[in-house]
mmCIF file of C-alpha atoms and ligand atoms in Angstrom:
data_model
loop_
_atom_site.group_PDB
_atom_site.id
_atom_site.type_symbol
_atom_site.label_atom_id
_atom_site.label_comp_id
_atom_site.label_asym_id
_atom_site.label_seq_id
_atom_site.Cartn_x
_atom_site.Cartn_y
_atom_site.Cartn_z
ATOM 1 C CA UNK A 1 27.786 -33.344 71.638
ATOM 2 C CA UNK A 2 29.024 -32.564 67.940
ATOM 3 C CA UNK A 3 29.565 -29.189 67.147
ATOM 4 C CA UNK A 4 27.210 -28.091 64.316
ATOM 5 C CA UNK A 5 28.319 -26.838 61.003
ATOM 6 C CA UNK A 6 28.816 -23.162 62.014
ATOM 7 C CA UNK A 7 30.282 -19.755 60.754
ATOM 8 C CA UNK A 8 31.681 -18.219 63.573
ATOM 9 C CA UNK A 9 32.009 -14.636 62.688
ATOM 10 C CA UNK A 10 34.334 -12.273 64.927
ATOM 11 C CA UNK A 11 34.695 -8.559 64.354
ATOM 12 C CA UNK A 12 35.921 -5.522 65.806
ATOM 13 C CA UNK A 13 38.274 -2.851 66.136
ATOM 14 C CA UNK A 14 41.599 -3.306 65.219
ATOM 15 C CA UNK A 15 44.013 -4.752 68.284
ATOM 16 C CA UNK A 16 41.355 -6.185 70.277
ATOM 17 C CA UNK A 17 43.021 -9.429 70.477
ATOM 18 C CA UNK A 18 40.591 -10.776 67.606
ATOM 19 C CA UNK A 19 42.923 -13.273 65.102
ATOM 20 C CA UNK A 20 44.454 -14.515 68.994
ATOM 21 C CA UNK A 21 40.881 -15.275 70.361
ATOM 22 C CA UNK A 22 39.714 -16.708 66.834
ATOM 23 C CA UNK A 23 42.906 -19.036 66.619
ATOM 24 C CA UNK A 24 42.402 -20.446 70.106
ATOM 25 C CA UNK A 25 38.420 -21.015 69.352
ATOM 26 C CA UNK A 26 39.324 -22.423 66.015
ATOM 27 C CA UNK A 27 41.708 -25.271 67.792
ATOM 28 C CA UNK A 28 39.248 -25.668 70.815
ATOM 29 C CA UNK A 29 36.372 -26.843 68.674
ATOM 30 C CA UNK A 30 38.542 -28.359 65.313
ATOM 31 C CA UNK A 31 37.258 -25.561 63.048
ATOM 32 C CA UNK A 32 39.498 -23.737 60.413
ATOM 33 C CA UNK A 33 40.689 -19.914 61.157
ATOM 34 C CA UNK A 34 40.476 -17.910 58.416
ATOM 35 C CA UNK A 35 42.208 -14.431 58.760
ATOM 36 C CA UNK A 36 40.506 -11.656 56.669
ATOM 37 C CA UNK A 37 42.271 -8.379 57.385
ATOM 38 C CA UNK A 38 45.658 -10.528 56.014
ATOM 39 C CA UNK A 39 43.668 -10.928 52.276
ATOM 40 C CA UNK A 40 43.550 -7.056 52.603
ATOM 41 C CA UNK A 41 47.234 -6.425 53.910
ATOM 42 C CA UNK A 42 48.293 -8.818 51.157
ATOM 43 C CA UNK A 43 46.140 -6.583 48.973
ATOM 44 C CA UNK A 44 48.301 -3.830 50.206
ATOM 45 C CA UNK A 45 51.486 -5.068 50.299
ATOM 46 C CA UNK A 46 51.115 -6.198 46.638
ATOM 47 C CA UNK A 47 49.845 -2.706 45.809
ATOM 48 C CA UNK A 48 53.182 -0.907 47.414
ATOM 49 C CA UNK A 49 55.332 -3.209 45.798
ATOM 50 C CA UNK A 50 53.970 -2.566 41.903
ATOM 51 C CA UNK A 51 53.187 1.490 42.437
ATOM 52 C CA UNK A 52 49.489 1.361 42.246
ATOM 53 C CA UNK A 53 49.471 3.315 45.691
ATOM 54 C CA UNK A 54 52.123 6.021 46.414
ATOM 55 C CA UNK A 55 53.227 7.767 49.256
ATOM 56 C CA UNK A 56 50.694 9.898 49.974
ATOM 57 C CA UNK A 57 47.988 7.117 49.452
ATOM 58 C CA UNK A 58 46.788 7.758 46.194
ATOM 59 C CA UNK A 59 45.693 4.865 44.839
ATOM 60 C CA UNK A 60 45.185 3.808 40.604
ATOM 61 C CA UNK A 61 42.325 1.950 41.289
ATOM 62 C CA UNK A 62 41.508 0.819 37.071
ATOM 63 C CA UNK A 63 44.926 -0.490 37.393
ATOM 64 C CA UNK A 64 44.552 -2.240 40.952
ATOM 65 C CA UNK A 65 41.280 -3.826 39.506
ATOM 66 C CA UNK A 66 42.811 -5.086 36.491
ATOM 67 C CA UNK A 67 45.775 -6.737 38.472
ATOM 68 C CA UNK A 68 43.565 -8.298 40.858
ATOM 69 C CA UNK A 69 42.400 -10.216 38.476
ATOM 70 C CA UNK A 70 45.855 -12.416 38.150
ATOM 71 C CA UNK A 71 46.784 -12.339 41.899
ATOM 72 C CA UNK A 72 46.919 -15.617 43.618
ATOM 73 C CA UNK A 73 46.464 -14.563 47.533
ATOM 74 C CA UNK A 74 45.865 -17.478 49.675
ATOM 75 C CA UNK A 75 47.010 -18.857 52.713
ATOM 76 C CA UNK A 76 49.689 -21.728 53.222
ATOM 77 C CA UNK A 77 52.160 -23.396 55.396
ATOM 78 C CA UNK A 78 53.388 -20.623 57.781
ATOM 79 C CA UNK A 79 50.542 -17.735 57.090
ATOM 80 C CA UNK A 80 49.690 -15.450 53.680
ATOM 81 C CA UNK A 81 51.118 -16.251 50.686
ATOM 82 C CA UNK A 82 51.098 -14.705 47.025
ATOM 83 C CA UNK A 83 52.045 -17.481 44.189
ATOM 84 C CA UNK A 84 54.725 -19.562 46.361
ATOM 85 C CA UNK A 85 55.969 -17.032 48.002
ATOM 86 C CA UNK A 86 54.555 -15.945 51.647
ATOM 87 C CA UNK A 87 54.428 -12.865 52.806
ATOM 88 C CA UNK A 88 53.491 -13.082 56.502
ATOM 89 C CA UNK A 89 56.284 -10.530 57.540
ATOM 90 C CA UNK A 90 55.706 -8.079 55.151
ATOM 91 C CA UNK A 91 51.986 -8.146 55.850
ATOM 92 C CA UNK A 92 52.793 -7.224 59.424
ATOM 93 C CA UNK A 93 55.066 -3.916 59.277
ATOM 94 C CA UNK A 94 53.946 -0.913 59.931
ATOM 95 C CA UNK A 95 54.254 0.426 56.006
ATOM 96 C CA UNK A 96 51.504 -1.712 55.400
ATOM 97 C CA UNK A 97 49.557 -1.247 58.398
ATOM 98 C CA UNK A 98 49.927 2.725 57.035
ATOM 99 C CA UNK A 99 48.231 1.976 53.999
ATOM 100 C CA UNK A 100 45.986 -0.832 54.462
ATOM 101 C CA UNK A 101 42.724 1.217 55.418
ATOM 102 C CA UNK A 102 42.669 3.435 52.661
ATOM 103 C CA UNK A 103 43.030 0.228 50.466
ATOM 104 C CA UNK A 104 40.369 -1.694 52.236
ATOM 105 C CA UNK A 105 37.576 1.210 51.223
ATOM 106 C CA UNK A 106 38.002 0.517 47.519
ATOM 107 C CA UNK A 107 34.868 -1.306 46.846
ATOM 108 C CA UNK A 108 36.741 -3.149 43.590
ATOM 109 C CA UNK A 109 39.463 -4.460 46.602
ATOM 110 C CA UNK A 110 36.353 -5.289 48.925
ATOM 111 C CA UNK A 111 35.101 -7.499 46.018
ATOM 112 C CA UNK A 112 38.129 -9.097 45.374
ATOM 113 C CA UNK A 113 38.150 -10.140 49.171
ATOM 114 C CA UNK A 114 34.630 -11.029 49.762
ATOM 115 C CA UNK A 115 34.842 -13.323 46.772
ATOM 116 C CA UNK A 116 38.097 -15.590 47.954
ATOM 117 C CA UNK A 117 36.686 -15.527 51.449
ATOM 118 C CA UNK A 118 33.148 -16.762 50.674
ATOM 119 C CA UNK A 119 35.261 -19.674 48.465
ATOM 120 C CA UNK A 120 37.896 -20.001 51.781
ATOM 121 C CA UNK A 121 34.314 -20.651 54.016
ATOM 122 C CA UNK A 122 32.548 -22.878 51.751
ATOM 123 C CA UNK A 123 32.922 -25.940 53.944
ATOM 124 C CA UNK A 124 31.618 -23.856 57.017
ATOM 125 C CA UNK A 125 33.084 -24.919 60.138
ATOM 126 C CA UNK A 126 34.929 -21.919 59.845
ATOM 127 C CA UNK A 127 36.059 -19.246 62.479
ATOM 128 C CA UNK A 128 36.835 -15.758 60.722
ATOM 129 C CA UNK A 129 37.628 -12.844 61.814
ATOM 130 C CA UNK A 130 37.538 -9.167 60.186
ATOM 131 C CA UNK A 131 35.558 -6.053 59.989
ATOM 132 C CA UNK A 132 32.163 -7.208 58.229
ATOM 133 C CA UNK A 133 32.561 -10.729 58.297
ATOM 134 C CA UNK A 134 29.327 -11.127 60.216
ATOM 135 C CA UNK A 135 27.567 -8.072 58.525
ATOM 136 C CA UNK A 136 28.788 -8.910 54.553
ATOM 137 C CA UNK A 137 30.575 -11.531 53.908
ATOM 138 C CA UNK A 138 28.588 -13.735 55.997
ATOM 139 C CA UNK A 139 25.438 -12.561 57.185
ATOM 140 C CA UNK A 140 23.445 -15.928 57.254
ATOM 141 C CA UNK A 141 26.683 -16.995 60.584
ATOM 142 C CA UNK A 142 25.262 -18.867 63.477
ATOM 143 C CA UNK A 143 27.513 -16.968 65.908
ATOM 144 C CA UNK A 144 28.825 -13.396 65.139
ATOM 145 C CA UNK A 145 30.894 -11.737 68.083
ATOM 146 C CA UNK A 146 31.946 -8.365 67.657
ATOM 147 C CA UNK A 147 34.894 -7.655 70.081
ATOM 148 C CA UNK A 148 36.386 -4.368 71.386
ATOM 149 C CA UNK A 149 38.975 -2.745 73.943
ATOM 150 C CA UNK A 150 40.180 0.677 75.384
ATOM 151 C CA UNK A 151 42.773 2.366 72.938
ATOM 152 C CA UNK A 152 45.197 2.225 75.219
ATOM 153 C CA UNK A 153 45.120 -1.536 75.862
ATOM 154 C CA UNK A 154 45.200 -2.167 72.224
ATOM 155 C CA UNK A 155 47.985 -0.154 71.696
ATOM 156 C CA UNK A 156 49.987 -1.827 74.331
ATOM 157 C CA UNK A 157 49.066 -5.165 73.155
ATOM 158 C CA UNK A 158 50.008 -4.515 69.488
ATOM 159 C CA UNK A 159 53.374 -2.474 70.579
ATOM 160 C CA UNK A 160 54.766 -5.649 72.521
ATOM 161 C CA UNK A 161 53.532 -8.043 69.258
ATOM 162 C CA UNK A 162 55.654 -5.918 66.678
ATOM 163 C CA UNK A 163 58.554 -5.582 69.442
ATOM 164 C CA UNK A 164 58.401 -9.389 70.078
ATOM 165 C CA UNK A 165 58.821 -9.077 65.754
ATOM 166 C CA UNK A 166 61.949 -7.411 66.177
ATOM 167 C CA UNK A 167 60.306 -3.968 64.887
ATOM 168 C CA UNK A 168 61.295 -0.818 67.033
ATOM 169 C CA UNK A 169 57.898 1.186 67.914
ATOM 170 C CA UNK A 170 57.097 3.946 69.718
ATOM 171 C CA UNK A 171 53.740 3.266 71.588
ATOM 172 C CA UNK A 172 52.077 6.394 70.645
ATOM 173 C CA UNK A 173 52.792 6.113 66.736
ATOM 174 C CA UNK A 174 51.324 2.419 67.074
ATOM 175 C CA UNK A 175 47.635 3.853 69.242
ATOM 176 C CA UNK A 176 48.037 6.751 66.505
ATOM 177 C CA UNK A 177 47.464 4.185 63.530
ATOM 178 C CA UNK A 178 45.007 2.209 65.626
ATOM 179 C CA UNK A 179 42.943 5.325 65.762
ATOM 180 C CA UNK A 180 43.350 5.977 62.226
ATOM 181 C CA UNK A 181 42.303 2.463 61.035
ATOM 182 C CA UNK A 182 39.083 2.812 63.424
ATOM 183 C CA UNK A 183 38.243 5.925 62.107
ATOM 184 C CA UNK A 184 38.615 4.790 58.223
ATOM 185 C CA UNK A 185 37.381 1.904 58.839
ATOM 186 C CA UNK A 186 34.004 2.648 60.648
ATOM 187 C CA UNK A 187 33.574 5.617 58.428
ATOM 188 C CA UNK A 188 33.982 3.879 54.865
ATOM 189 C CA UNK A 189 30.985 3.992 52.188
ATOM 190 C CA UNK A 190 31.411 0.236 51.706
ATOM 191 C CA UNK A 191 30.764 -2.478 54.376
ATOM 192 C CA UNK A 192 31.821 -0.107 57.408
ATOM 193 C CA UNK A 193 33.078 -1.920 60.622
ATOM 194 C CA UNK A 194 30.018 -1.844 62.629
ATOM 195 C CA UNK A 195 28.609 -4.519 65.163
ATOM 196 C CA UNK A 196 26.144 -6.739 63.172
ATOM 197 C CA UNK A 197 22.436 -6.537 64.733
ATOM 198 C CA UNK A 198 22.311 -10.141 65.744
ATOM 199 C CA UNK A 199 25.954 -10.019 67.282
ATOM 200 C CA UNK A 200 27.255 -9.969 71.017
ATOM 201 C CA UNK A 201 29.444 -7.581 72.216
ATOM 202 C CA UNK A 202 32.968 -8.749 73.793
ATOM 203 C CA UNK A 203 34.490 -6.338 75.726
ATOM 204 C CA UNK A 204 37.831 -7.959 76.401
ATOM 205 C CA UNK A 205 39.776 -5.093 77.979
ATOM 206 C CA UNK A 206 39.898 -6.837 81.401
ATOM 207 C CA UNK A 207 39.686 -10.507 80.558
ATOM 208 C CA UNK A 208 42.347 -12.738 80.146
ATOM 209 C CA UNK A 209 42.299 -15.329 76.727
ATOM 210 C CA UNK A 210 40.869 -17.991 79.889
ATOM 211 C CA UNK A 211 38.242 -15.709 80.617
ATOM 212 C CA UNK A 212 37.297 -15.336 77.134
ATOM 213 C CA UNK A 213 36.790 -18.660 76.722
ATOM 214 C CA UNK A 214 34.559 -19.433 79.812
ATOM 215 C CA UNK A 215 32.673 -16.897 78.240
ATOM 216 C CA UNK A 216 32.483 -17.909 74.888
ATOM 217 C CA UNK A 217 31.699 -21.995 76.193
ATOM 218 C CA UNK A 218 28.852 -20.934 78.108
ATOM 219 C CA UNK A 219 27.109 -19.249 74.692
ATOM 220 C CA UNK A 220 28.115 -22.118 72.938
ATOM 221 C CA UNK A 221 26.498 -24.503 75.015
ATOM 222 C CA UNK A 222 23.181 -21.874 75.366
ATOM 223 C CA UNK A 223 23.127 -21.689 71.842
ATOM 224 C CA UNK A 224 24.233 -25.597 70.549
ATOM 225 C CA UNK A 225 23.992 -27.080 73.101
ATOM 226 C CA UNK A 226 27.813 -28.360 73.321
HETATM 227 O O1 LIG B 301 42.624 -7.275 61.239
HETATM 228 P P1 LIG B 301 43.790 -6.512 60.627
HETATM 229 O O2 LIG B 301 44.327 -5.408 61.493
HETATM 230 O O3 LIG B 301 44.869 -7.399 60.119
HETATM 231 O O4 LIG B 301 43.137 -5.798 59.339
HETATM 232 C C1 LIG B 301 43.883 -4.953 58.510
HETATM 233 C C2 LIG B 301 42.987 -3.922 57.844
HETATM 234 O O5 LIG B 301 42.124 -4.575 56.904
HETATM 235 C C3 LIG B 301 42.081 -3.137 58.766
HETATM 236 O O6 LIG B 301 42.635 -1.876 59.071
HETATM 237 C C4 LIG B 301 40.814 -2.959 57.986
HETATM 238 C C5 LIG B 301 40.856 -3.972 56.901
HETATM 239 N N1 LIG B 301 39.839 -5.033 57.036
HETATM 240 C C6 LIG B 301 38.588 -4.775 56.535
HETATM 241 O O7 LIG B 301 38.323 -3.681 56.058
HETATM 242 N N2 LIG B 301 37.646 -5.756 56.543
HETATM 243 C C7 LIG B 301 37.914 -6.976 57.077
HETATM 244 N N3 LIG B 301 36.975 -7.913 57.065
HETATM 245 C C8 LIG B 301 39.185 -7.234 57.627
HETATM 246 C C9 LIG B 301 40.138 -6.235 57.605
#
């Protein structure tokens, strides 16, 4: 049976295997992934690179605002791109990583975001994944998910993507920014990580990407019936 025109909605902590897990869903059922938390690294890493956040994370947010209003940020051929030029590597050090919390509680950033996203998902059909997809930016999805993982697993996991990048990390520095991120990003004024009523929990700290797919076909078909 035809899949109906659904936002699938996937949050959770940082690490827990979420943009993997969306990808795969996204191919299984011929639906678009949509990455969210690369709109706000792409926030960030545009941020570094014209001073309007410094080393100690202090951020001019009038001026931010005002240059948000010119930046292109969309995705393309090969991941995130600003103008013509993508910046999927950058995105994914660990400088940005450092400062992409604090950037992602500025409410004027959030509303940057929300608006490019809600114009990304227009067409539904959609698999996104973030922190508040299925609490903000889309409340009204069929299917939110809302996935977590031990620290330690995430760490791992996250260590061996960067190394696989080339990037030379020390696992505890890596869980040490996970941490961080949770804790900023659960405790933020605006649109705090936090598991939508309506969504089911996926603890994938045991399961294998198969497993999570068994699981996810069996709401599917409960659900949609396909
Ligand atoms: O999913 P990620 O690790 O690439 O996300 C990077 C950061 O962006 C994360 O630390 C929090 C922020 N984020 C957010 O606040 N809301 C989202 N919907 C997605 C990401």
């Amino acid at each position: 049976m035809q899949i109906p025109d659904i936002i699938i909605a996937i949050d959770g902590y940082s690490s827990t295997g979420k943009s993997s897990f969306a990808k795969i869903v996204a191919n299984e059922f011929s639906f678009t992934y949509l990455d969210s938390g690369a709109l706000y690294r792409a926030v960030t890493f545009f941020a570094m690179e014209n001073g309007f956040i410094d080393e100690e994370c202090t951020i001019d947010v009038p001026e931010l605002d005002k240059a948000l209003a010119g930046l292109d940020v969309h995705f393309g051929k090969g991941g995130t791109y600003i103008g013509d030029r993508c910046i999927e590597t950058e995105i994914r050090s660990l400088a940005v990583a450092g400062k992409v919390s604090p950037i992602a509680t500025v409410p004027e950033v959030r509303n940057f975001v929300d608006k490019k996203l809600r114009e990304f998902g227009q067409k539904r059909r959609i698999v996104m994944d973030g922190r508040d997809i299925g609490t903000t930016v889309f409340p009204d999805a069929e299917l939110k998910i809302f996935m977590t993982a031990s620290a330690e697993i995430r760490a791992e996991r996250r260590a061996a993507e960067m190394r696989a990048k080339g990037e030379d990390v020390n696992i505890e520095d890596v869980k040490q920014n996970l941490l961080e991120r949770d804790y900023i990003d659960s405790h933020r004024e605006t649109s705090p990580l936090s598991k939508a009523e309506d969504a089911i929990t996926l603890d994938n700290s045991d399961m294998t990407i198969e497993d999570q797919m068994v699981w996810l076909k069996e709401i599917m078909a409960e659900r949609f019936g396909c």
